[in-house]
Amino acid sequence: MKQPELLAPAGDLEKLKVAVLYGADAVYLGGRLFGLRAGAGNFSEEEMAAGVRFAHEKGVRVYITVNIFAHNSDLTVLPGYLDTVRAAGADGVIVSDPGVVELVRKFHPALPVHLSTQANTTNWSAARFWEKQGVSRIILARELSLDEIREIRERVGVELEVFVHGAMCISYSGRCLLSNYFAGRDANRGDCAQSCRWKYALVEETRPGVYLPFEEDEKGAYILSSRDLCLIRHIP
């Protein structure tokens, strides 16, 4: 059986080096634009090039996130940014938006495209569609069961990636409007305020001011945030 690739996030150059030195097969990171981790340190052009160079010296691959859902104004800047990513030597880009996929294919057709989990690929027909668009890897929706993943694997030839650790988010594969509504920070453009992790109280409509109890543990009570993924005990 083929050994899966172990892919780790790298929020800044120091974290990239730690992930590489501790055995990751690949890392993914965001630049200062077009990524969904605006709160992370992220990488300048120079740091991106240095990070890719360091990883490649150790035989580790690097994928760059370009996974926002782009607005028209983003599209004028995006081609130049893709030039930067390509010049840094990235092994692929992680993309959500079909329009961004098209631009990558147009300006850098040899650059592998990985479809982000934000694109909500939950079935084999959708996976087959993206395979036909030239996507080389699909990062499946986090809501899928093992049996669903297995069936998709049987029906498509494209590479598949799945999350094994981290937040499930309250909306499909992270596409959430709570942060934008409460804090004016658009989660779908990289600026999530983690609104689902705030401490909410449950109030029934006809009994205002009466806070109904619900379960919590020593870490708190997060009524909107799903249980985090933690599959370490299921992976040999």
C-alpha atoms as a PDB file:
ATOM      1  CA  MET A   1       0.000   0.000   0.000  1.00  0.00           C
ATOM      2  CA  LYS A   2       1.256   3.468  -0.876  1.00  0.00           C
ATOM      3  CA  GLN A   3       2.370   5.511   2.121  1.00  0.00           C
ATOM      4  CA  PRO A   4       0.237   8.699   2.316  1.00  0.00           C
ATOM      5  CA  GLU A   5       1.858  12.103   2.228  1.00  0.00           C
ATOM      6  CA  LEU A   6       1.929  13.807   5.626  1.00  0.00           C
ATOM      7  CA  LEU A   7       1.152  17.488   5.048  1.00  0.00           C
ATOM      8  CA  ALA A   8       1.486  20.125   7.786  1.00  0.00           C
ATOM      9  CA  PRO A   9       0.537  23.813   7.924  1.00  0.00           C
ATOM     10  CA  ALA A  10       3.285  26.426   8.181  1.00  0.00           C
ATOM     11  CA  GLY A  11       2.073  29.771   9.504  1.00  0.00           C
ATOM     12  CA  ASP A  12       5.479  31.412   9.210  1.00  0.00           C
ATOM     13  CA  LEU A  13       9.072  30.581   8.302  1.00  0.00           C
ATOM     14  CA  GLU A  14       9.959  29.250  11.756  1.00  0.00           C
ATOM     15  CA  LYS A  15       6.980  26.886  11.763  1.00  0.00           C
ATOM     16  CA  LEU A  16       7.867  25.719   8.264  1.00  0.00           C
ATOM     17  CA  LYS A  17      11.355  24.764   9.424  1.00  0.00           C
ATOM     18  CA  VAL A  18       9.982  22.919  12.466  1.00  0.00           C
ATOM     19  CA  ALA A  19       7.506  20.945  10.319  1.00  0.00           C
ATOM     20  CA  VAL A  20      10.238  20.050   7.823  1.00  0.00           C
ATOM     21  CA  LEU A  21      12.783  19.039  10.465  1.00  0.00           C
ATOM     22  CA  TYR A  22      10.241  16.919  12.357  1.00  0.00           C
ATOM     23  CA  GLY A  23       9.332  14.803   9.358  1.00  0.00           C
ATOM     24  CA  ALA A  24       6.556  16.356   7.276  1.00  0.00           C
ATOM     25  CA  ASP A  25       6.530  15.185   3.667  1.00  0.00           C
ATOM     26  CA  ALA A  26       5.064  18.522   2.597  1.00  0.00           C
ATOM     27  CA  VAL A  27       3.928  21.838   4.046  1.00  0.00           C
ATOM     28  CA  TYR A  28       1.336  24.370   2.971  1.00  0.00           C
ATOM     29  CA  LEU A  29       1.598  28.079   3.587  1.00  0.00           C
ATOM     30  CA  GLY A  30       0.054  31.400   2.682  1.00  0.00           C
ATOM     31  CA  GLY A  31       1.573  34.562   1.329  1.00  0.00           C
ATOM     32  CA  ARG A  32       0.403  38.041   2.277  1.00  0.00           C
ATOM     33  CA  LEU A  33      -2.461  37.863  -0.245  1.00  0.00           C
ATOM     34  CA  PHE A  34      -5.290  35.518  -1.263  1.00  0.00           C
ATOM     35  CA  GLY A  35      -5.014  33.033   1.621  1.00  0.00           C
ATOM     36  CA  LEU A  36      -7.576  32.100   4.278  1.00  0.00           C
ATOM     37  CA  ARG A  37      -5.307  32.564   7.283  1.00  0.00           C
ATOM     38  CA  ALA A  38      -5.036  36.349   7.456  1.00  0.00           C
ATOM     39  CA  GLY A  39      -4.317  36.141  11.188  1.00  0.00           C
ATOM     40  CA  ALA A  40      -1.206  33.984  10.731  1.00  0.00           C
ATOM     41  CA  GLY A  41       2.276  35.408  10.282  1.00  0.00           C
ATOM     42  CA  ASN A  42       2.299  34.329   6.639  1.00  0.00           C
ATOM     43  CA  PHE A  43       5.116  34.836   4.161  1.00  0.00           C
ATOM     44  CA  SER A  44       6.533  37.800   2.306  1.00  0.00           C
ATOM     45  CA  GLU A  45       7.860  37.160  -1.207  1.00  0.00           C
ATOM     46  CA  GLU A  46      11.373  36.783   0.179  1.00  0.00           C
ATOM     47  CA  GLU A  47      10.274  34.458   2.977  1.00  0.00           C
ATOM     48  CA  MET A  48       8.255  32.356   0.572  1.00  0.00           C
ATOM     49  CA  ALA A  49      11.271  31.838  -1.659  1.00  0.00           C
ATOM     50  CA  ALA A  50      13.478  31.091   1.368  1.00  0.00           C
ATOM     51  CA  GLY A  51      10.938  28.642   2.772  1.00  0.00           C
ATOM     52  CA  VAL A  52      10.591  26.757  -0.503  1.00  0.00           C
ATOM     53  CA  ARG A  53      14.362  26.632  -0.854  1.00  0.00           C
ATOM     54  CA  PHE A  54      14.806  25.263   2.699  1.00  0.00           C
ATOM     55  CA  ALA A  55      12.069  22.654   2.233  1.00  0.00           C
ATOM     56  CA  HIS A  56      13.376  21.496  -1.143  1.00  0.00           C
ATOM     57  CA  GLU A  57      16.874  21.067   0.276  1.00  0.00           C
ATOM     58  CA  LYS A  58      15.312  18.565   2.703  1.00  0.00           C
ATOM     59  CA  GLY A  59      13.216  16.848   0.021  1.00  0.00           C
ATOM     60  CA  VAL A  60       9.941  18.372   1.252  1.00  0.00           C
ATOM     61  CA  ARG A  61       7.234  19.774  -1.039  1.00  0.00           C
ATOM     62  CA  VAL A  62       5.580  23.186  -0.584  1.00  0.00           C
ATOM     63  CA  TYR A  63       2.039  24.163  -1.576  1.00  0.00           C
ATOM     64  CA  ILE A  64       0.836  27.782  -1.512  1.00  0.00           C
ATOM     65  CA  THR A  65      -2.731  28.680  -0.537  1.00  0.00           C
ATOM     66  CA  VAL A  66      -4.580  30.907  -3.004  1.00  0.00           C
ATOM     67  CA  ASN A  67      -7.920  29.797  -1.611  1.00  0.00           C
ATOM     68  CA  ILE A  68     -10.068  32.886  -1.084  1.00  0.00           C
ATOM     69  CA  PHE A  69     -13.306  33.275  -3.007  1.00  0.00           C
ATOM     70  CA  ALA A  70     -12.135  36.087  -5.236  1.00  0.00           C
ATOM     71  CA  HIS A  71     -14.022  39.279  -6.034  1.00  0.00           C
ATOM     72  CA  ASN A  72     -13.588  41.161  -9.307  1.00  0.00           C
ATOM     73  CA  SER A  73     -10.991  43.492  -7.802  1.00  0.00           C
ATOM     74  CA  ASP A  74      -8.853  40.506  -6.768  1.00  0.00           C
ATOM     75  CA  LEU A  75      -8.563  39.300 -10.334  1.00  0.00           C
ATOM     76  CA  THR A  76      -6.522  42.306 -11.439  1.00  0.00           C
ATOM     77  CA  VAL A  77      -3.806  41.545  -8.873  1.00  0.00           C
ATOM     78  CA  LEU A  78      -3.924  37.763  -8.992  1.00  0.00           C
ATOM     79  CA  PRO A  79      -1.849  37.106 -12.165  1.00  0.00           C
ATOM     80  CA  GLY A  80       1.134  38.982 -10.730  1.00  0.00           C
ATOM     81  CA  TYR A  81       0.822  37.110  -7.452  1.00  0.00           C
ATOM     82  CA  LEU A  82       0.778  33.786  -9.296  1.00  0.00           C
ATOM     83  CA  ASP A  83       4.010  34.860 -10.995  1.00  0.00           C
ATOM     84  CA  THR A  84       5.524  35.346  -7.527  1.00  0.00           C
ATOM     85  CA  VAL A  85       4.363  31.920  -6.366  1.00  0.00           C
ATOM     86  CA  ARG A  86       5.758  30.300  -9.482  1.00  0.00           C
ATOM     87  CA  ALA A  87       9.052  32.142  -9.174  1.00  0.00           C
ATOM     88  CA  ALA A  88       9.392  30.946  -5.565  1.00  0.00           C
ATOM     89  CA  GLY A  89       9.368  27.372  -6.844  1.00  0.00           C
ATOM     90  CA  ALA A  90       6.134  26.165  -5.226  1.00  0.00           C
ATOM     91  CA  ASP A  91       5.120  22.591  -5.960  1.00  0.00           C
ATOM     92  CA  GLY A  92       1.458  23.542  -6.321  1.00  0.00           C
ATOM     93  CA  VAL A  93      -1.292  25.955  -5.324  1.00  0.00           C
ATOM     94  CA  ILE A  94      -4.354  25.253  -3.182  1.00  0.00           C
ATOM     95  CA  VAL A  95      -7.408  26.917  -4.768  1.00  0.00           C
ATOM     96  CA  SER A  96     -11.142  27.133  -3.964  1.00  0.00           C
ATOM     97  CA  ASP A  97     -12.597  29.442  -6.605  1.00  0.00           C
ATOM     98  CA  PRO A  98     -13.316  28.101 -10.133  1.00  0.00           C
ATOM     99  CA  GLY A  99     -12.290  31.485 -11.551  1.00  0.00           C
ATOM    100  CA  VAL A 100      -8.925  31.252  -9.823  1.00  0.00           C
ATOM    101  CA  VAL A 101      -8.503  27.704 -11.108  1.00  0.00           C
ATOM    102  CA  GLU A 102      -9.060  29.033 -14.619  1.00  0.00           C
ATOM    103  CA  LEU A 103      -6.497  31.827 -14.162  1.00  0.00           C
ATOM    104  CA  VAL A 104      -3.880  29.420 -12.859  1.00  0.00           C
ATOM    105  CA  ARG A 105      -4.469  27.165 -15.856  1.00  0.00           C
ATOM    106  CA  LYS A 106      -4.186  30.169 -18.190  1.00  0.00           C
ATOM    107  CA  PHE A 107      -1.049  31.834 -16.810  1.00  0.00           C
ATOM    108  CA  HIS A 108       0.819  28.846 -15.345  1.00  0.00           C
ATOM    109  CA  PRO A 109      -0.561  25.650 -16.910  1.00  0.00           C
ATOM    110  CA  ALA A 110       2.293  23.530 -15.564  1.00  0.00           C
ATOM    111  CA  LEU A 111       1.616  24.540 -11.933  1.00  0.00           C
ATOM    112  CA  PRO A 112      -0.306  21.771 -10.137  1.00  0.00           C
ATOM    113  CA  VAL A 113      -3.681  22.838  -8.716  1.00  0.00           C
ATOM    114  CA  HIS A 114      -5.015  21.303  -5.512  1.00  0.00           C
ATOM    115  CA  LEU A 115      -8.699  21.955  -4.897  1.00  0.00           C
ATOM    116  CA  SER A 116      -9.248  23.313  -1.389  1.00  0.00           C
ATOM    117  CA  THR A 117     -11.642  21.769   1.120  1.00  0.00           C
ATOM    118  CA  GLN A 118     -13.483  25.116   0.877  1.00  0.00           C
ATOM    119  CA  ALA A 119     -14.831  23.936  -2.492  1.00  0.00           C
ATOM    120  CA  ASN A 120     -17.014  21.393  -0.642  1.00  0.00           C
ATOM    121  CA  THR A 121     -16.288  18.264  -2.670  1.00  0.00           C
ATOM    122  CA  THR A 122     -18.621  15.749  -1.044  1.00  0.00           C
ATOM    123  CA  ASN A 123     -19.262  13.191  -3.814  1.00  0.00           C
ATOM    124  CA  TRP A 124     -17.543  11.268  -6.599  1.00  0.00           C
ATOM    125  CA  SER A 125     -19.374  13.103  -9.399  1.00  0.00           C
ATOM    126  CA  ALA A 126     -18.023  16.453  -8.188  1.00  0.00           C
ATOM    127  CA  ALA A 127     -14.578  14.900  -7.854  1.00  0.00           C
ATOM    128  CA  ARG A 128     -14.818  13.597 -11.420  1.00  0.00           C
ATOM    129  CA  PHE A 129     -15.828  17.086 -12.624  1.00  0.00           C
ATOM    130  CA  TRP A 130     -12.776  18.692 -11.036  1.00  0.00           C
ATOM    131  CA  GLU A 131     -10.544  15.951 -12.369  1.00  0.00           C
ATOM    132  CA  LYS A 132     -11.721  16.883 -15.872  1.00  0.00           C
ATOM    133  CA  GLN A 133     -10.815  20.529 -15.160  1.00  0.00           C
ATOM    134  CA  GLY A 134      -7.191  19.529 -14.707  1.00  0.00           C
ATOM    135  CA  VAL A 135      -7.087  19.584 -10.905  1.00  0.00           C
ATOM    136  CA  SER A 136      -4.342  17.232  -9.752  1.00  0.00           C
ATOM    137  CA  ARG A 137      -5.509  16.791  -6.156  1.00  0.00           C
ATOM    138  CA  ILE A 138      -8.820  17.255  -4.336  1.00  0.00           C
ATOM    139  CA  ILE A 139      -8.847  18.098  -0.635  1.00  0.00           C
ATOM    140  CA  LEU A 140     -12.157  16.538   0.314  1.00  0.00           C
ATOM    141  CA  ALA A 141     -14.830  18.153   2.481  1.00  0.00           C
ATOM    142  CA  ARG A 142     -14.276  17.525   6.173  1.00  0.00           C
ATOM    143  CA  GLU A 143     -17.848  16.232   6.603  1.00  0.00           C
ATOM    144  CA  LEU A 144     -17.234  12.942   4.769  1.00  0.00           C
ATOM    145  CA  SER A 145     -17.243   9.512   6.354  1.00  0.00           C
ATOM    146  CA  LEU A 146     -14.553   6.937   5.653  1.00  0.00           C
ATOM    147  CA  ASP A 147     -16.972   4.943   3.494  1.00  0.00           C
ATOM    148  CA  GLU A 148     -17.766   8.032   1.392  1.00  0.00           C
ATOM    149  CA  ILE A 149     -14.071   8.734   0.935  1.00  0.00           C
ATOM    150  CA  ARG A 150     -13.509   5.115  -0.074  1.00  0.00           C
ATOM    151  CA  GLU A 151     -16.200   5.274  -2.768  1.00  0.00           C
ATOM    152  CA  ILE A 152     -14.768   8.502  -4.195  1.00  0.00           C
ATOM    153  CA  ARG A 153     -11.333   6.855  -4.271  1.00  0.00           C
ATOM    154  CA  GLU A 154     -12.752   3.930  -6.245  1.00  0.00           C
ATOM    155  CA  ARG A 155     -14.379   6.166  -8.876  1.00  0.00           C
ATOM    156  CA  VAL A 156     -11.708   8.779  -9.674  1.00  0.00           C
ATOM    157  CA  GLY A 157      -8.009   8.717 -10.477  1.00  0.00           C
ATOM    158  CA  VAL A 158      -7.132  12.142  -9.105  1.00  0.00           C
ATOM    159  CA  GLU A 159      -5.137  12.398  -5.854  1.00  0.00           C
ATOM    160  CA  LEU A 160      -7.254  12.781  -2.700  1.00  0.00           C
ATOM    161  CA  GLU A 161      -6.333  14.570   0.511  1.00  0.00           C
ATOM    162  CA  VAL A 162      -8.204  14.543   3.817  1.00  0.00           C
ATOM    163  CA  PHE A 163      -7.867  16.486   7.061  1.00  0.00           C
ATOM    164  CA  VAL A 164      -6.907  14.426  10.110  1.00  0.00           C
ATOM    165  CA  HIS A 165      -6.738  17.208  12.711  1.00  0.00           C
ATOM    166  CA  GLY A 166      -8.343  20.565  13.378  1.00  0.00           C
ATOM    167  CA  ALA A 167     -11.571  22.533  13.417  1.00  0.00           C
ATOM    168  CA  MET A 168     -14.635  21.255  11.593  1.00  0.00           C
ATOM    169  CA  CYS A 169     -16.100  24.802  11.419  1.00  0.00           C
ATOM    170  CA  ILE A 170     -19.838  25.366  11.793  1.00  0.00           C
ATOM    171  CA  SER A 171     -20.582  25.710   8.080  1.00  0.00           C
ATOM    172  CA  TYR A 172     -19.773  23.460   5.165  1.00  0.00           C
ATOM    173  CA  SER A 173     -15.984  23.025   4.958  1.00  0.00           C
ATOM    174  CA  GLY A 174     -15.340  26.372   6.563  1.00  0.00           C
ATOM    175  CA  ARG A 175     -17.552  28.547   4.362  1.00  0.00           C
ATOM    176  CA  CYS A 176     -19.119  30.544   7.171  1.00  0.00           C
ATOM    177  CA  LEU A 177     -20.908  33.903   7.464  1.00  0.00           C
ATOM    178  CA  LEU A 178     -20.967  34.278  11.263  1.00  0.00           C
ATOM    179  CA  SER A 179     -17.677  36.149  11.469  1.00  0.00           C
ATOM    180  CA  ASN A 180     -18.701  38.649   8.796  1.00  0.00           C
ATOM    181  CA  TYR A 181     -22.076  39.206  10.442  1.00  0.00           C
ATOM    182  CA  PHE A 182     -20.821  39.673  14.001  1.00  0.00           C
ATOM    183  CA  ALA A 183     -17.406  41.229  13.505  1.00  0.00           C
ATOM    184  CA  GLY A 184     -17.266  42.553   9.949  1.00  0.00           C
ATOM    185  CA  ARG A 185     -14.459  40.086   9.252  1.00  0.00           C
ATOM    186  CA  ASP A 186     -15.002  37.843   6.229  1.00  0.00           C
ATOM    187  CA  ALA A 187     -14.019  34.246   6.976  1.00  0.00           C
ATOM    188  CA  ASN A 188     -14.220  33.440   3.273  1.00  0.00           C
ATOM    189  CA  ARG A 189     -11.525  36.023   2.570  1.00  0.00           C
ATOM    190  CA  GLY A 190      -9.115  34.902   5.285  1.00  0.00           C
ATOM    191  CA  ASP A 191     -10.135  37.055   8.249  1.00  0.00           C
ATOM    192  CA  CYS A 192     -12.193  34.703  10.451  1.00  0.00           C
ATOM    193  CA  ALA A 193     -12.848  35.982  13.991  1.00  0.00           C
ATOM    194  CA  GLN A 194     -13.537  32.412  15.213  1.00  0.00           C
ATOM    195  CA  SER A 195     -17.103  33.445  16.064  1.00  0.00           C
ATOM    196  CA  CYS A 196     -18.182  29.822  16.513  1.00  0.00           C
ATOM    197  CA  ARG A 197     -15.807  29.502  19.467  1.00  0.00           C
ATOM    198  CA  TRP A 198     -17.263  32.411  21.449  1.00  0.00           C
ATOM    199  CA  LYS A 199     -19.133  31.575  24.655  1.00  0.00           C
ATOM    200  CA  TYR A 200     -22.800  31.687  23.692  1.00  0.00           C
ATOM    201  CA  ALA A 201     -25.815  31.206  25.940  1.00  0.00           C
ATOM    202  CA  LEU A 202     -28.925  29.343  24.829  1.00  0.00           C
ATOM    203  CA  VAL A 203     -32.148  31.355  25.259  1.00  0.00           C
ATOM    204  CA  GLU A 204     -35.656  30.144  24.384  1.00  0.00           C
ATOM    205  CA  GLU A 205     -37.798  32.691  22.527  1.00  0.00           C
ATOM    206  CA  THR A 206     -40.643  32.958  25.062  1.00  0.00           C
ATOM    207  CA  ARG A 207     -38.339  33.116  28.101  1.00  0.00           C
ATOM    208  CA  PRO A 208     -35.949  36.043  27.494  1.00  0.00           C
ATOM    209  CA  GLY A 209     -33.166  36.349  30.006  1.00  0.00           C
ATOM    210  CA  VAL A 210     -33.434  32.703  31.053  1.00  0.00           C
ATOM    211  CA  TYR A 211     -30.195  30.995  30.084  1.00  0.00           C
ATOM    212  CA  LEU A 212     -30.649  27.263  29.530  1.00  0.00           C
ATOM    213  CA  PRO A 213     -27.805  24.967  30.567  1.00  0.00           C
ATOM    214  CA  PHE A 214     -25.840  22.844  28.140  1.00  0.00           C
ATOM    215  CA  GLU A 215     -22.804  20.623  28.487  1.00  0.00           C
ATOM    216  CA  GLU A 216     -19.295  21.943  28.797  1.00  0.00           C
ATOM    217  CA  ASP A 217     -15.914  20.564  29.744  1.00  0.00           C
ATOM    218  CA  GLU A 218     -12.801  21.980  31.356  1.00  0.00           C
ATOM    219  CA  LYS A 219     -11.971  23.867  28.161  1.00  0.00           C
ATOM    220  CA  GLY A 220     -15.274  25.726  28.001  1.00  0.00           C
ATOM    221  CA  ALA A 221     -18.613  25.486  26.235  1.00  0.00           C
ATOM    222  CA  TYR A 222     -18.715  26.243  22.545  1.00  0.00           C
ATOM    223  CA  ILE A 223     -22.287  25.670  21.437  1.00  0.00           C
ATOM    224  CA  LEU A 224     -21.658  26.443  17.758  1.00  0.00           C
ATOM    225  CA  SER A 225     -18.227  24.908  17.227  1.00  0.00           C
ATOM    226  CA  SER A 226     -18.216  21.262  16.212  1.00  0.00           C
ATOM    227  CA  ARG A 227     -15.949  18.759  17.902  1.00  0.00           C
ATOM    228  CA  ASP A 228     -12.501  19.106  16.355  1.00  0.00           C
ATOM    229  CA  LEU A 229     -11.138  16.386  14.111  1.00  0.00           C
ATOM    230  CA  CYS A 230      -8.562  14.237  15.885  1.00  0.00           C
ATOM    231  CA  LEU A 231      -7.793  11.026  14.024  1.00  0.00           C
ATOM    232  CA  ILE A 232      -4.383  10.303  15.512  1.00  0.00           C
ATOM    233  CA  ARG A 233      -5.654   7.120  17.225  1.00  0.00           C
ATOM    234  CA  HIS A 234      -6.990   5.817  13.909  1.00  0.00           C
ATOM    235  CA  ILE A 235      -3.795   6.237  11.882  1.00  0.00           C
ATOM    236  CA  PRO A 236      -1.006   3.641  12.133  1.00  0.00           C
END
